[in-house]
N, CA, C and O atoms as a DFTB+ gen file, in Angstrom:
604 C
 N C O
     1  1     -18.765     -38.198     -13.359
     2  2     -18.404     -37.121     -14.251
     3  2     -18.755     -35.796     -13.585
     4  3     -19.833     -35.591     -13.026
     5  1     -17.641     -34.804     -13.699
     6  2     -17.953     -33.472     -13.137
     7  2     -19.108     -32.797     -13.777
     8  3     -19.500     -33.005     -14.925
     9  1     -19.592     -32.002     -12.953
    10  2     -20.827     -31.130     -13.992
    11  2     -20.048     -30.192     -14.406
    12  3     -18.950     -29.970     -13.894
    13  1     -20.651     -29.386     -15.615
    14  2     -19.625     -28.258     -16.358
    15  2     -19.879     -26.976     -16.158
    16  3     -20.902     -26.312     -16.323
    17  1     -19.070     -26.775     -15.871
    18  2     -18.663     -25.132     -15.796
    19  2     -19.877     -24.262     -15.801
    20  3     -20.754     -24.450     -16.644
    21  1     -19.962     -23.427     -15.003
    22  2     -21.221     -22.448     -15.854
    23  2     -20.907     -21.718     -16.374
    24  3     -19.859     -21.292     -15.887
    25  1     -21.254     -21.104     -17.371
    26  2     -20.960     -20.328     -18.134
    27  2     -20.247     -18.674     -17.663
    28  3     -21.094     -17.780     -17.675
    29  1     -19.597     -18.474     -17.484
    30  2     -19.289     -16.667     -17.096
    31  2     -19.602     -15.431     -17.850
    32  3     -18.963     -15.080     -18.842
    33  1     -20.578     -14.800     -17.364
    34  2     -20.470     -13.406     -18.873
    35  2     -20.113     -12.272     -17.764
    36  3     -20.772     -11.781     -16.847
    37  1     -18.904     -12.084     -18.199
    38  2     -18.132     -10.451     -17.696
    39  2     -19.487      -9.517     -17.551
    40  3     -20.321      -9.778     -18.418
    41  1     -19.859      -8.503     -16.645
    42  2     -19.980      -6.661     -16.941
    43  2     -19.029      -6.594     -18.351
    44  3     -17.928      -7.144     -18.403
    45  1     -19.633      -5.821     -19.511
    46  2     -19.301      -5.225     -20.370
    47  2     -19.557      -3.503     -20.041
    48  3     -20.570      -2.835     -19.834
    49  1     -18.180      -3.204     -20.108
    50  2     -18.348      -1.530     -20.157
    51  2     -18.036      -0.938     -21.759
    52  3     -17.502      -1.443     -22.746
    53  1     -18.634       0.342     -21.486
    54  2     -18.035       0.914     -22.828
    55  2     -17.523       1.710     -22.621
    56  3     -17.824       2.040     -21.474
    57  1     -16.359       2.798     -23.300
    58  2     -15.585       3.916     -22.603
    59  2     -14.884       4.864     -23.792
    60  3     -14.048       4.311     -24.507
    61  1     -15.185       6.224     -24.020
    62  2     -14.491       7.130     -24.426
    63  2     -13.473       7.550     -24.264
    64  3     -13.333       8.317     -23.312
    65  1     -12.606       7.313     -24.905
    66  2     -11.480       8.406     -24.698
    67  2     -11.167       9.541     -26.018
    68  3     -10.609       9.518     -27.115
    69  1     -11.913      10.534     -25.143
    70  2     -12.124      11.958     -25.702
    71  2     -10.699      12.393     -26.366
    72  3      -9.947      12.337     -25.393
    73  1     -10.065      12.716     -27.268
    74  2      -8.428      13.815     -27.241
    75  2      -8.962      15.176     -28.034
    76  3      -9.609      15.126     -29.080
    77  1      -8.554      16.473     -27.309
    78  2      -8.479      17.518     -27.931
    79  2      -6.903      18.209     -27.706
    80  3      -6.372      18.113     -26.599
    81  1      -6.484      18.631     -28.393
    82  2      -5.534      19.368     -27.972
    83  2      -4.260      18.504     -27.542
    84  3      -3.104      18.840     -27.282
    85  1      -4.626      17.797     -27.555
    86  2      -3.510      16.148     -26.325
    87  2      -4.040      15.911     -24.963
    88  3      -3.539      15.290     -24.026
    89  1      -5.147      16.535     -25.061
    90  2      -5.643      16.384     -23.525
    91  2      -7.055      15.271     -23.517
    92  3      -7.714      15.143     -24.548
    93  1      -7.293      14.764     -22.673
    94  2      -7.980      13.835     -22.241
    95  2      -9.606      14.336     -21.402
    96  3      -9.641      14.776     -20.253
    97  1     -10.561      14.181     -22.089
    98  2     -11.884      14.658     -21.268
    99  2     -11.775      13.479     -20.437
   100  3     -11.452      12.321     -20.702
   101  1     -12.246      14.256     -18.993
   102  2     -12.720      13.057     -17.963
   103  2     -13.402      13.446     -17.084
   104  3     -13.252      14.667     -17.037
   105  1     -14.590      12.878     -15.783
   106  2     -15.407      13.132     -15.362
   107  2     -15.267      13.223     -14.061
   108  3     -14.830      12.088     -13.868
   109  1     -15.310      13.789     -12.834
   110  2     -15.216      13.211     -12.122
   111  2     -17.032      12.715     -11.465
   112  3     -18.009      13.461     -11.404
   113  1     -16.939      11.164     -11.044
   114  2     -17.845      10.555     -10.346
   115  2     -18.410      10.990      -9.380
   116  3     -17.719      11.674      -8.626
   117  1     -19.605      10.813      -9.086
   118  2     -20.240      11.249      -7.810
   119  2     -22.123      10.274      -8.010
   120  3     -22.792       9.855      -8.955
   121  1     -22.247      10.322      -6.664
   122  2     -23.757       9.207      -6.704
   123  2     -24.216       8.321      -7.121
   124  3     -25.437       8.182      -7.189
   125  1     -23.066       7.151      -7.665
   126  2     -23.405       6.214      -8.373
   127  2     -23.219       4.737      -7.435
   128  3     -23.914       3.723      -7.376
   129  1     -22.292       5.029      -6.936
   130  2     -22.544       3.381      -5.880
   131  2     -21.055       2.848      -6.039
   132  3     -20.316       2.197      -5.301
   133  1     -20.862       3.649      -7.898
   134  2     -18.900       2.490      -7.911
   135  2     -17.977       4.081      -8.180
   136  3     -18.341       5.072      -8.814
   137  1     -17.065       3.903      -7.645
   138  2     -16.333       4.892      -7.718
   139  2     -16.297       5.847      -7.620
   140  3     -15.238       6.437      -7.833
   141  1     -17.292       6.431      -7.292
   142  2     -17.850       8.291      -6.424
   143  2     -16.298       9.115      -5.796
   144  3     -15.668       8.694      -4.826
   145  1     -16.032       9.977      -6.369
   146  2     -14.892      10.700      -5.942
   147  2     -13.667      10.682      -7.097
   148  3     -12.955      11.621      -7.453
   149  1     -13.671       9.654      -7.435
   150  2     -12.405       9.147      -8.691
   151  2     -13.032      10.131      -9.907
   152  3     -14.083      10.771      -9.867
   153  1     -11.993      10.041     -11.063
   154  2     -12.297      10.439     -12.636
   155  2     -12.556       9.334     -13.013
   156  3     -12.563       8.332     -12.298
   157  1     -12.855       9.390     -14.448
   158  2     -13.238       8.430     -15.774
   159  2     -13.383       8.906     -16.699
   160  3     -13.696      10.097     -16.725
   161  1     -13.246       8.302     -17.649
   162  2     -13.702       8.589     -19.380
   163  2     -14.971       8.675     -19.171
   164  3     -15.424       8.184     -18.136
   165  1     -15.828       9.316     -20.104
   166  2     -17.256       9.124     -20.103
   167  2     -17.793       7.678     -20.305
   168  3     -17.102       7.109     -21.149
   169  1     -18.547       7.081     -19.939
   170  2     -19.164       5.195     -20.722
   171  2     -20.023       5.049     -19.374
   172  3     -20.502       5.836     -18.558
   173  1     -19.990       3.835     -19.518
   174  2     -21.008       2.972     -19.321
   175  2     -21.231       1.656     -18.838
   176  3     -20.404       1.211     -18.043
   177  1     -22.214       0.939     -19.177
   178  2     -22.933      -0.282     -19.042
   179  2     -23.351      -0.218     -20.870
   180  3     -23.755       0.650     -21.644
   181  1     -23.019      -1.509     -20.948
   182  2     -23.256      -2.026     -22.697
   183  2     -24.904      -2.354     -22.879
   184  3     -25.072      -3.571     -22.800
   185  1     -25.835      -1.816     -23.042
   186  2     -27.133      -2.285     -23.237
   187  2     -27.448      -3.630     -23.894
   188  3     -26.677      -4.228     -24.644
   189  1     -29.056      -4.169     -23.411
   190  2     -29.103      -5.347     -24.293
   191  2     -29.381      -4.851     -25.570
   192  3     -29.768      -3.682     -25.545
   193  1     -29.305      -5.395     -26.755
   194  2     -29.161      -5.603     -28.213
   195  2     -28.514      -4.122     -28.461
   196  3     -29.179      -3.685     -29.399
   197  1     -27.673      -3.251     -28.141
   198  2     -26.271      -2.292     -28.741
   199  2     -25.103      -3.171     -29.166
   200  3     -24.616      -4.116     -28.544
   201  1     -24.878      -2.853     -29.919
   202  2     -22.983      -2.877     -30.304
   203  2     -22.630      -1.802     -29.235
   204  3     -23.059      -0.929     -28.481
   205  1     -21.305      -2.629     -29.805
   206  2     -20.246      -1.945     -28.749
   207  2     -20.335      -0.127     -29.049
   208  3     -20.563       0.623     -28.100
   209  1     -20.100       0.481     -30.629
   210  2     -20.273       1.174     -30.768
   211  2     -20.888       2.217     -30.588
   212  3     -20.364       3.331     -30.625
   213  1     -22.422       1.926     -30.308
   214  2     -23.688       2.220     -30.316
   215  2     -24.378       2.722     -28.618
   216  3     -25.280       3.520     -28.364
   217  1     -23.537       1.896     -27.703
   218  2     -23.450       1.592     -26.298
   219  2     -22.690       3.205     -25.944
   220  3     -23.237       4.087     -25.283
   221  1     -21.011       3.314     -26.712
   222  2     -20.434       4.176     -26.721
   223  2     -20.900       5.646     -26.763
   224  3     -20.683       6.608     -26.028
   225  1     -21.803       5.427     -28.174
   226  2     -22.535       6.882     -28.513
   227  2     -23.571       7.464     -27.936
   228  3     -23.873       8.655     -28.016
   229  1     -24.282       6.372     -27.178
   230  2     -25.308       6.530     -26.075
   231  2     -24.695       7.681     -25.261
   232  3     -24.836       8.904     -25.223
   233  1     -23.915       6.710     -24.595
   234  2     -23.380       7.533     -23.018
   235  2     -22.356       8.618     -23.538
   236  3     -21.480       8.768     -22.686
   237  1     -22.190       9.312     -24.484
   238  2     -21.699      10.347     -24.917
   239  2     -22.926      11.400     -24.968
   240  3     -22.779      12.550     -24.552
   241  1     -24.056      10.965     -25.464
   242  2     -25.091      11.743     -25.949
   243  2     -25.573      12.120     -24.164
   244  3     -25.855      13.247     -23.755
   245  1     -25.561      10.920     -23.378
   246  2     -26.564      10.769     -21.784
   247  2     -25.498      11.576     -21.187
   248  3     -25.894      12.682     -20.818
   249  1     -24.053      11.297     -20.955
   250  2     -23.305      12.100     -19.833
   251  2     -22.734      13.438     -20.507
   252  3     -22.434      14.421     -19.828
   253  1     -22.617      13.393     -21.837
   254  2     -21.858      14.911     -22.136
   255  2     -22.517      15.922     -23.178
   256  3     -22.010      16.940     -23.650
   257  1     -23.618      15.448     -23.384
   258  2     -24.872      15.990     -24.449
   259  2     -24.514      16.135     -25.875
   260  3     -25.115      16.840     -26.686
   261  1     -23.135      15.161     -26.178
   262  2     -23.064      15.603     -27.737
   263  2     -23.085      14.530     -28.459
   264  3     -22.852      13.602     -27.685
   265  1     -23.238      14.123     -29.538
   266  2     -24.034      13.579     -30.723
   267  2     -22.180      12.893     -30.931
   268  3     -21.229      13.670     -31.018
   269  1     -22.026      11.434     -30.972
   270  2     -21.256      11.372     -32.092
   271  2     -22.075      10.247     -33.133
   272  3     -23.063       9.616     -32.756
   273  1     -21.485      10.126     -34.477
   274  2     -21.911       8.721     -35.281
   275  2     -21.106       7.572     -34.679
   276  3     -19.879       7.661     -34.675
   277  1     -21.758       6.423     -34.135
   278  2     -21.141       5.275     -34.092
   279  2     -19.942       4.704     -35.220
   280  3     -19.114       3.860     -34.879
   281  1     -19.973       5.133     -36.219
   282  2     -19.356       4.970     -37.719
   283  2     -17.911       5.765     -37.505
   284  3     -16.841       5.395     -37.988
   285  1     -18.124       6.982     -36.645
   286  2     -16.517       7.773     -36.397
   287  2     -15.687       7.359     -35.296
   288  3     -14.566       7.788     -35.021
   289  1     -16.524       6.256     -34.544
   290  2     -15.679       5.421     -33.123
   291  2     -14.710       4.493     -33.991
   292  3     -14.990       3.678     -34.871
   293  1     -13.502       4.875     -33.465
   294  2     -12.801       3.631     -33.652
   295  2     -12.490       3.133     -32.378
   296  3     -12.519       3.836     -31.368
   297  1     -12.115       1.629     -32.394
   298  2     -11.506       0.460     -31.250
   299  2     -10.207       1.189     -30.762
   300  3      -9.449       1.580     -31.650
   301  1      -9.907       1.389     -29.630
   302  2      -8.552       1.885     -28.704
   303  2      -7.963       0.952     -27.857
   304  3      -6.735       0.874     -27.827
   305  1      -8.757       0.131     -27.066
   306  2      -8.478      -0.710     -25.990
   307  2      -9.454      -1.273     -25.567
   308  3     -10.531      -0.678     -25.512
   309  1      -9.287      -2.832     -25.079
   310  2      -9.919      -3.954     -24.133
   311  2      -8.795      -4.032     -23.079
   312  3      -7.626      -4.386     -23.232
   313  1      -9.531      -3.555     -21.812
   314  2      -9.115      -3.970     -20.330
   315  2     -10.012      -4.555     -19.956
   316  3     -11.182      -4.174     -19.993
   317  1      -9.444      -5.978     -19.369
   318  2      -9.701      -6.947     -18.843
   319  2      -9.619      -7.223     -17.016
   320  3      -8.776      -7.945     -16.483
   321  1     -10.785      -6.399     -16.227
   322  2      -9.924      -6.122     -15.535
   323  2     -11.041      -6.764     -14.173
   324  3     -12.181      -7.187     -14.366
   325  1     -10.305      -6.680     -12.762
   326  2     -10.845      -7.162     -11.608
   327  2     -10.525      -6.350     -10.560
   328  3      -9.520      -6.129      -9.884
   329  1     -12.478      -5.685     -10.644
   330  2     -12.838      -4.724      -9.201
   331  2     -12.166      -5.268      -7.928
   332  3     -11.945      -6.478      -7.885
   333  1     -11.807      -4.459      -6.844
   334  2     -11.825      -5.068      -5.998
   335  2     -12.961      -5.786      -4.941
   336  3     -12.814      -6.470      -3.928
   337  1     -13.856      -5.421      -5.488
   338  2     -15.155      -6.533      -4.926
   339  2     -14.864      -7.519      -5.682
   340  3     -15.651      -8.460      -5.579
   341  1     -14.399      -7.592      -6.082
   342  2     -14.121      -9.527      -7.194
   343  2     -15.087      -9.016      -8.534
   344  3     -14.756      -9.703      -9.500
   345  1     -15.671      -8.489      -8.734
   346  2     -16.561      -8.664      -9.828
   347  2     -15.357      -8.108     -10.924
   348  3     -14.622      -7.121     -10.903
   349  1     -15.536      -9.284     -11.927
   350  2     -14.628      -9.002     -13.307
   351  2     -15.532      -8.618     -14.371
   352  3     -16.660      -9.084     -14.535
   353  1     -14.777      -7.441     -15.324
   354  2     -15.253      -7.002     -16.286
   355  2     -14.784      -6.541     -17.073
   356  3     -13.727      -6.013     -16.726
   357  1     -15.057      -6.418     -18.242
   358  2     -14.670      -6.090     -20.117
   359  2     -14.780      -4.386     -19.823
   360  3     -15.672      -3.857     -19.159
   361  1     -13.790      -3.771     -20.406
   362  2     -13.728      -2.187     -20.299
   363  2     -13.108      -2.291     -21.914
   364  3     -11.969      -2.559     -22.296
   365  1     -14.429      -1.943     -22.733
   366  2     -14.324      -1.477     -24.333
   367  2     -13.751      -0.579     -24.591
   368  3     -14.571       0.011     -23.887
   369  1     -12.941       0.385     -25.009
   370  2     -12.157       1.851     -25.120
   371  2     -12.269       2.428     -26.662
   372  3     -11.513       2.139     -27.590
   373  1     -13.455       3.357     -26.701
   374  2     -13.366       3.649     -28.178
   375  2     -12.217       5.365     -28.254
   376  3     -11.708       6.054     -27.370
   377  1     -12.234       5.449     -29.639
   378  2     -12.013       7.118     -29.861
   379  2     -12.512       7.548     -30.568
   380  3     -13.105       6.918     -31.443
   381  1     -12.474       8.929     -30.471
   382  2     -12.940      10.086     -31.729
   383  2     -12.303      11.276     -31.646
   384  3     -12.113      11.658     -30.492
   385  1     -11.905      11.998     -32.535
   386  2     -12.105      12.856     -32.790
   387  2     -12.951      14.054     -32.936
   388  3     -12.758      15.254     -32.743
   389  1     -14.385      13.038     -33.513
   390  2     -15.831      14.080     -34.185
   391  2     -16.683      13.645     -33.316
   392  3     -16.900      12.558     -32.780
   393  1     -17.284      15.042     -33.253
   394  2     -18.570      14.650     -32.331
   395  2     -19.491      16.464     -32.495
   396  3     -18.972      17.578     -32.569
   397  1     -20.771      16.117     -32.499
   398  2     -21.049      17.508     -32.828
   399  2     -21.763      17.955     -31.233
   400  3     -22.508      17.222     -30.583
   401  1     -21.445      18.927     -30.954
   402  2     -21.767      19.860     -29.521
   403  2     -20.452      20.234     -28.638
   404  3     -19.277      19.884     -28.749
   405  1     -21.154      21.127     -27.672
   406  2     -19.837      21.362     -26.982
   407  2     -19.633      20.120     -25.436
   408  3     -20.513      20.540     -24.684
   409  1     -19.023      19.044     -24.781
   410  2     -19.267      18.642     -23.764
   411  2     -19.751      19.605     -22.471
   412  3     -19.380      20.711     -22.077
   413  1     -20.681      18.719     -22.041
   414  2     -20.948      19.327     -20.406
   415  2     -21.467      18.366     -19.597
   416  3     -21.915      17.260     -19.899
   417  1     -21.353      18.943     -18.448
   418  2     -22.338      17.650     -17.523
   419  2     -23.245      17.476     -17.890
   420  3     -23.986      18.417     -17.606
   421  1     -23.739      16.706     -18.452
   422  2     -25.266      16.525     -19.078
   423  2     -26.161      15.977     -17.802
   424  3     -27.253      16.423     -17.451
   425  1     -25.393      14.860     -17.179
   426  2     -25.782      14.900     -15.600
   427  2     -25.483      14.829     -14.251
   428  3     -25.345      13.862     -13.502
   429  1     -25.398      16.139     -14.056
   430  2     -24.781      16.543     -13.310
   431  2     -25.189      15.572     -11.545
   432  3     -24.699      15.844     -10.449
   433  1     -25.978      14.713     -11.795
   434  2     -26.647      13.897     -10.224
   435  2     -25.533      12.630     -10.431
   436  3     -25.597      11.740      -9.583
   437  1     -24.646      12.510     -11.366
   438  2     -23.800      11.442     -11.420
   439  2     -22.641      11.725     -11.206
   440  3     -21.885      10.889     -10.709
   441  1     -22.163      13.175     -11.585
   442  2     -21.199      13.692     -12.163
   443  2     -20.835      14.989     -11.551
   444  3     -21.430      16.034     -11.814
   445  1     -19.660      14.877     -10.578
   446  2     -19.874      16.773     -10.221
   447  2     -19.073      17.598     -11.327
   448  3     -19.241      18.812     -11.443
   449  1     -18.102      16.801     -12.217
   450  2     -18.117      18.216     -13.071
   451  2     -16.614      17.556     -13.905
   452  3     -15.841      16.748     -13.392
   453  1     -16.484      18.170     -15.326
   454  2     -15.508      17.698     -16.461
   455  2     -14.676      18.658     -16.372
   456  3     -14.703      19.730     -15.767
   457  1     -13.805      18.076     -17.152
   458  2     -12.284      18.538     -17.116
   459  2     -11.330      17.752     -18.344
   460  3     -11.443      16.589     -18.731
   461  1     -10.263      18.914     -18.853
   462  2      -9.820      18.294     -19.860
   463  2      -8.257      18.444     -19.333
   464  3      -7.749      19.490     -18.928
   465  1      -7.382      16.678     -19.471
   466  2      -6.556      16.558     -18.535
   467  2      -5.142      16.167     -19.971
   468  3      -5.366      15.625     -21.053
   469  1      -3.639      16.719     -19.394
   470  2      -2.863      16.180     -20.471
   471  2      -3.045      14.670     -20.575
   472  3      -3.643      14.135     -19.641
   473  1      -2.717      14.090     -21.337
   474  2      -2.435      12.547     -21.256
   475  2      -1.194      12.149     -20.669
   476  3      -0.972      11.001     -20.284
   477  1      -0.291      13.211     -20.592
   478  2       1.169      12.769     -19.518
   479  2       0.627      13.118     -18.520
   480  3       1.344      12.727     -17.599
   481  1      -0.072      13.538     -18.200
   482  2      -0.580      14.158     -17.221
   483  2      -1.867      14.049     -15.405
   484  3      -2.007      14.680     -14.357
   485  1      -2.305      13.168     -15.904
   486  2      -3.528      12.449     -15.179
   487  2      -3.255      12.795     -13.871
   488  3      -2.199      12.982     -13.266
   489  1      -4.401      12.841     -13.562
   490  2      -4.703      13.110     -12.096
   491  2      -4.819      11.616     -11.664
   492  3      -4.995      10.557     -12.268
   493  1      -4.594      12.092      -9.969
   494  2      -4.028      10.668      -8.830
   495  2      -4.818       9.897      -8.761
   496  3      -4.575       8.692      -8.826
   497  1      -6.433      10.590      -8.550
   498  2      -7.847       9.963      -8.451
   499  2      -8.375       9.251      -9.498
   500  3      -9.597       9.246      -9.648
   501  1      -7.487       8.506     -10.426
   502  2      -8.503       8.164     -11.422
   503  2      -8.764       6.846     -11.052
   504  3      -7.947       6.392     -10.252
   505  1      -9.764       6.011     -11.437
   506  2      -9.868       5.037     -11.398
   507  2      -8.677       3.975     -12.504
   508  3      -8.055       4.133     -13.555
   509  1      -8.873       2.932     -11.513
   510  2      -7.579       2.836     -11.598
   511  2      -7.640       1.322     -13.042
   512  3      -6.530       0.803     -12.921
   513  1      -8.264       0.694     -13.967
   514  2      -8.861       0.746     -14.857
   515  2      -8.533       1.459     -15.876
   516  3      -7.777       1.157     -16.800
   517  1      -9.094       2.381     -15.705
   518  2      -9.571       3.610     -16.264
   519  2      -8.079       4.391     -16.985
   520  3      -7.995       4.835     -18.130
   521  1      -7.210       4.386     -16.135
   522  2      -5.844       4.666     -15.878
   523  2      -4.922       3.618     -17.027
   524  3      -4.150       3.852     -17.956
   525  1      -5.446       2.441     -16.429
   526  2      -4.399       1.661     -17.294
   527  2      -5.283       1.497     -18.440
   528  3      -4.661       0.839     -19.274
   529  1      -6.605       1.831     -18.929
   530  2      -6.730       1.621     -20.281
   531  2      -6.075       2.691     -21.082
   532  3      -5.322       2.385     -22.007
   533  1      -6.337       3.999     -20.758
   534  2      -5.548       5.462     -21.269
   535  2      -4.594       4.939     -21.187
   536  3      -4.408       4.575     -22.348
   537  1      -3.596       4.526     -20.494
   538  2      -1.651       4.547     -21.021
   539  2      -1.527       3.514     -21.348
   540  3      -0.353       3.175     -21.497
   541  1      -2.349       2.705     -21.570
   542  2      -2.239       1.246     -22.301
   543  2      -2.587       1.709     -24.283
   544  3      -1.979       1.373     -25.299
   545  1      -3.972       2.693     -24.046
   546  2      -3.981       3.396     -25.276
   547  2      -3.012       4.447     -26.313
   548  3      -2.821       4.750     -27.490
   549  1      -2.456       4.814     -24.518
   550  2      -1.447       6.206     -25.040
   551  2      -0.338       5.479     -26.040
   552  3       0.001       5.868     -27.157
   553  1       0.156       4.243     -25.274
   554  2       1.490       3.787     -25.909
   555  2       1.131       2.843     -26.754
   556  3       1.783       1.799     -26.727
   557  1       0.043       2.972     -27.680
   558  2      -0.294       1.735     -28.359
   559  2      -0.651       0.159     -28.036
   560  3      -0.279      -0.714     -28.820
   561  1      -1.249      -0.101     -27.069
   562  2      -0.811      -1.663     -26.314
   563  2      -3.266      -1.704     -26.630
   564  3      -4.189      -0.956     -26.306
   565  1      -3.190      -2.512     -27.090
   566  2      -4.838      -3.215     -27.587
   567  2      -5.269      -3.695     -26.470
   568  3      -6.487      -3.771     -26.312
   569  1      -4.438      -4.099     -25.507
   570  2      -4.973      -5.252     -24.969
   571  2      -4.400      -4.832     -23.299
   572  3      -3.346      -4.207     -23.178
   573  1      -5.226      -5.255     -22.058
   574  2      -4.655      -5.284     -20.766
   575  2      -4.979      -5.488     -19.603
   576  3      -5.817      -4.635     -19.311
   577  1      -4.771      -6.194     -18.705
   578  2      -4.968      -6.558     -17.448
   579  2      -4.849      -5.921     -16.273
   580  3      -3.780      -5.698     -15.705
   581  1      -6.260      -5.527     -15.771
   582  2      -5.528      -5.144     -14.601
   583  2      -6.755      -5.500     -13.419
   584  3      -7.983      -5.572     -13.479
   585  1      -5.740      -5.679     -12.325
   586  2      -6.780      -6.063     -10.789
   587  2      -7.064      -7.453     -10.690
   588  3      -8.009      -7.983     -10.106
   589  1      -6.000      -8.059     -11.422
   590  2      -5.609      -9.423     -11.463
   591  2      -4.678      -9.916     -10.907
   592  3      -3.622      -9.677     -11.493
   593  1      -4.525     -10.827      -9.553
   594  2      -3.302     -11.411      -8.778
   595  2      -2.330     -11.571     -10.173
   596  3      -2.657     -11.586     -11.359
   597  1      -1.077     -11.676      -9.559
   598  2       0.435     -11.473     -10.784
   599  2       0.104     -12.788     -10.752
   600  3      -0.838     -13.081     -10.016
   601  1       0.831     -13.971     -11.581
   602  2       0.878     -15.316     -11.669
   603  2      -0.144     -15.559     -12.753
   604  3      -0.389     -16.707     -13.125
């Protein structure tokens, strides 16, 4: 008899997608080890014992210094997706509207600096993830794959 499977637990990310105006807050990366140079939504790494929610409001409060309630996140998108180092992982996609403060680099040793981008609009550098969760969000689609051989 075969032995069974081991178990797999994805990286869980969590991820903002900011809208003001129709435009999209995003960050660009710097000093972190994954993606240094690219944009992103503001997020994260999912802590042990957070909700998804809660994970969200963190790294809103840590990278852009403003306060939202976990209670005003709603669900946008699950990308399902594969780094090109092979490591696969869950990319959570909340939204809001409300949030009290103005954004800024809150840290700036991660982050060289924000920007608010159209949603037709995106810049070349984004991570690419990151990319297909926004136009996976833009056009309504819950759900999506990406950095996965076709087949």
């Amino acid at each position: 008899m075969a032995a069974p499977a081991e178990t797999f637990r994805p990286h869980v990310g969590v991820h903002l997608i900011l809208i003001r105006d129709g435009n999209v807050l995003l960050l660009l990366r710097a000093n972190t080890g994954f993606a240094d140079g690219f944009w992103s939504v503001p997020g994260g790494c999912l802590d042990a014992g957070e909700t998804l929610p809660e994970g969200a409001a963190r790294e809103a409060r840590e990278e852009l210094g403003i306060v939202i309630d976990p209670a005003d996140l709603a669900f946008a998108h699950l990308c399902h997706h594969a780094d090109p180092d092979g490591q696969a992982r869950i990319g959570v996609f909340f939204t809001t509207t409300r949030w009290s403060g103005e954004p800024v680099n809150a840290e700036p040793g991660k982050c060289d600096k924000i920007d608010w981008f159209p949603l037709d609009d995106l810049p070349g550098d984004l991570v690419t993830y990151i990319r297909t969760g926004i136009d996976a969000y833009h056009h309504g689609h819950p759900f999506s794959l990406d950095g996965w051989p076709a087949g």
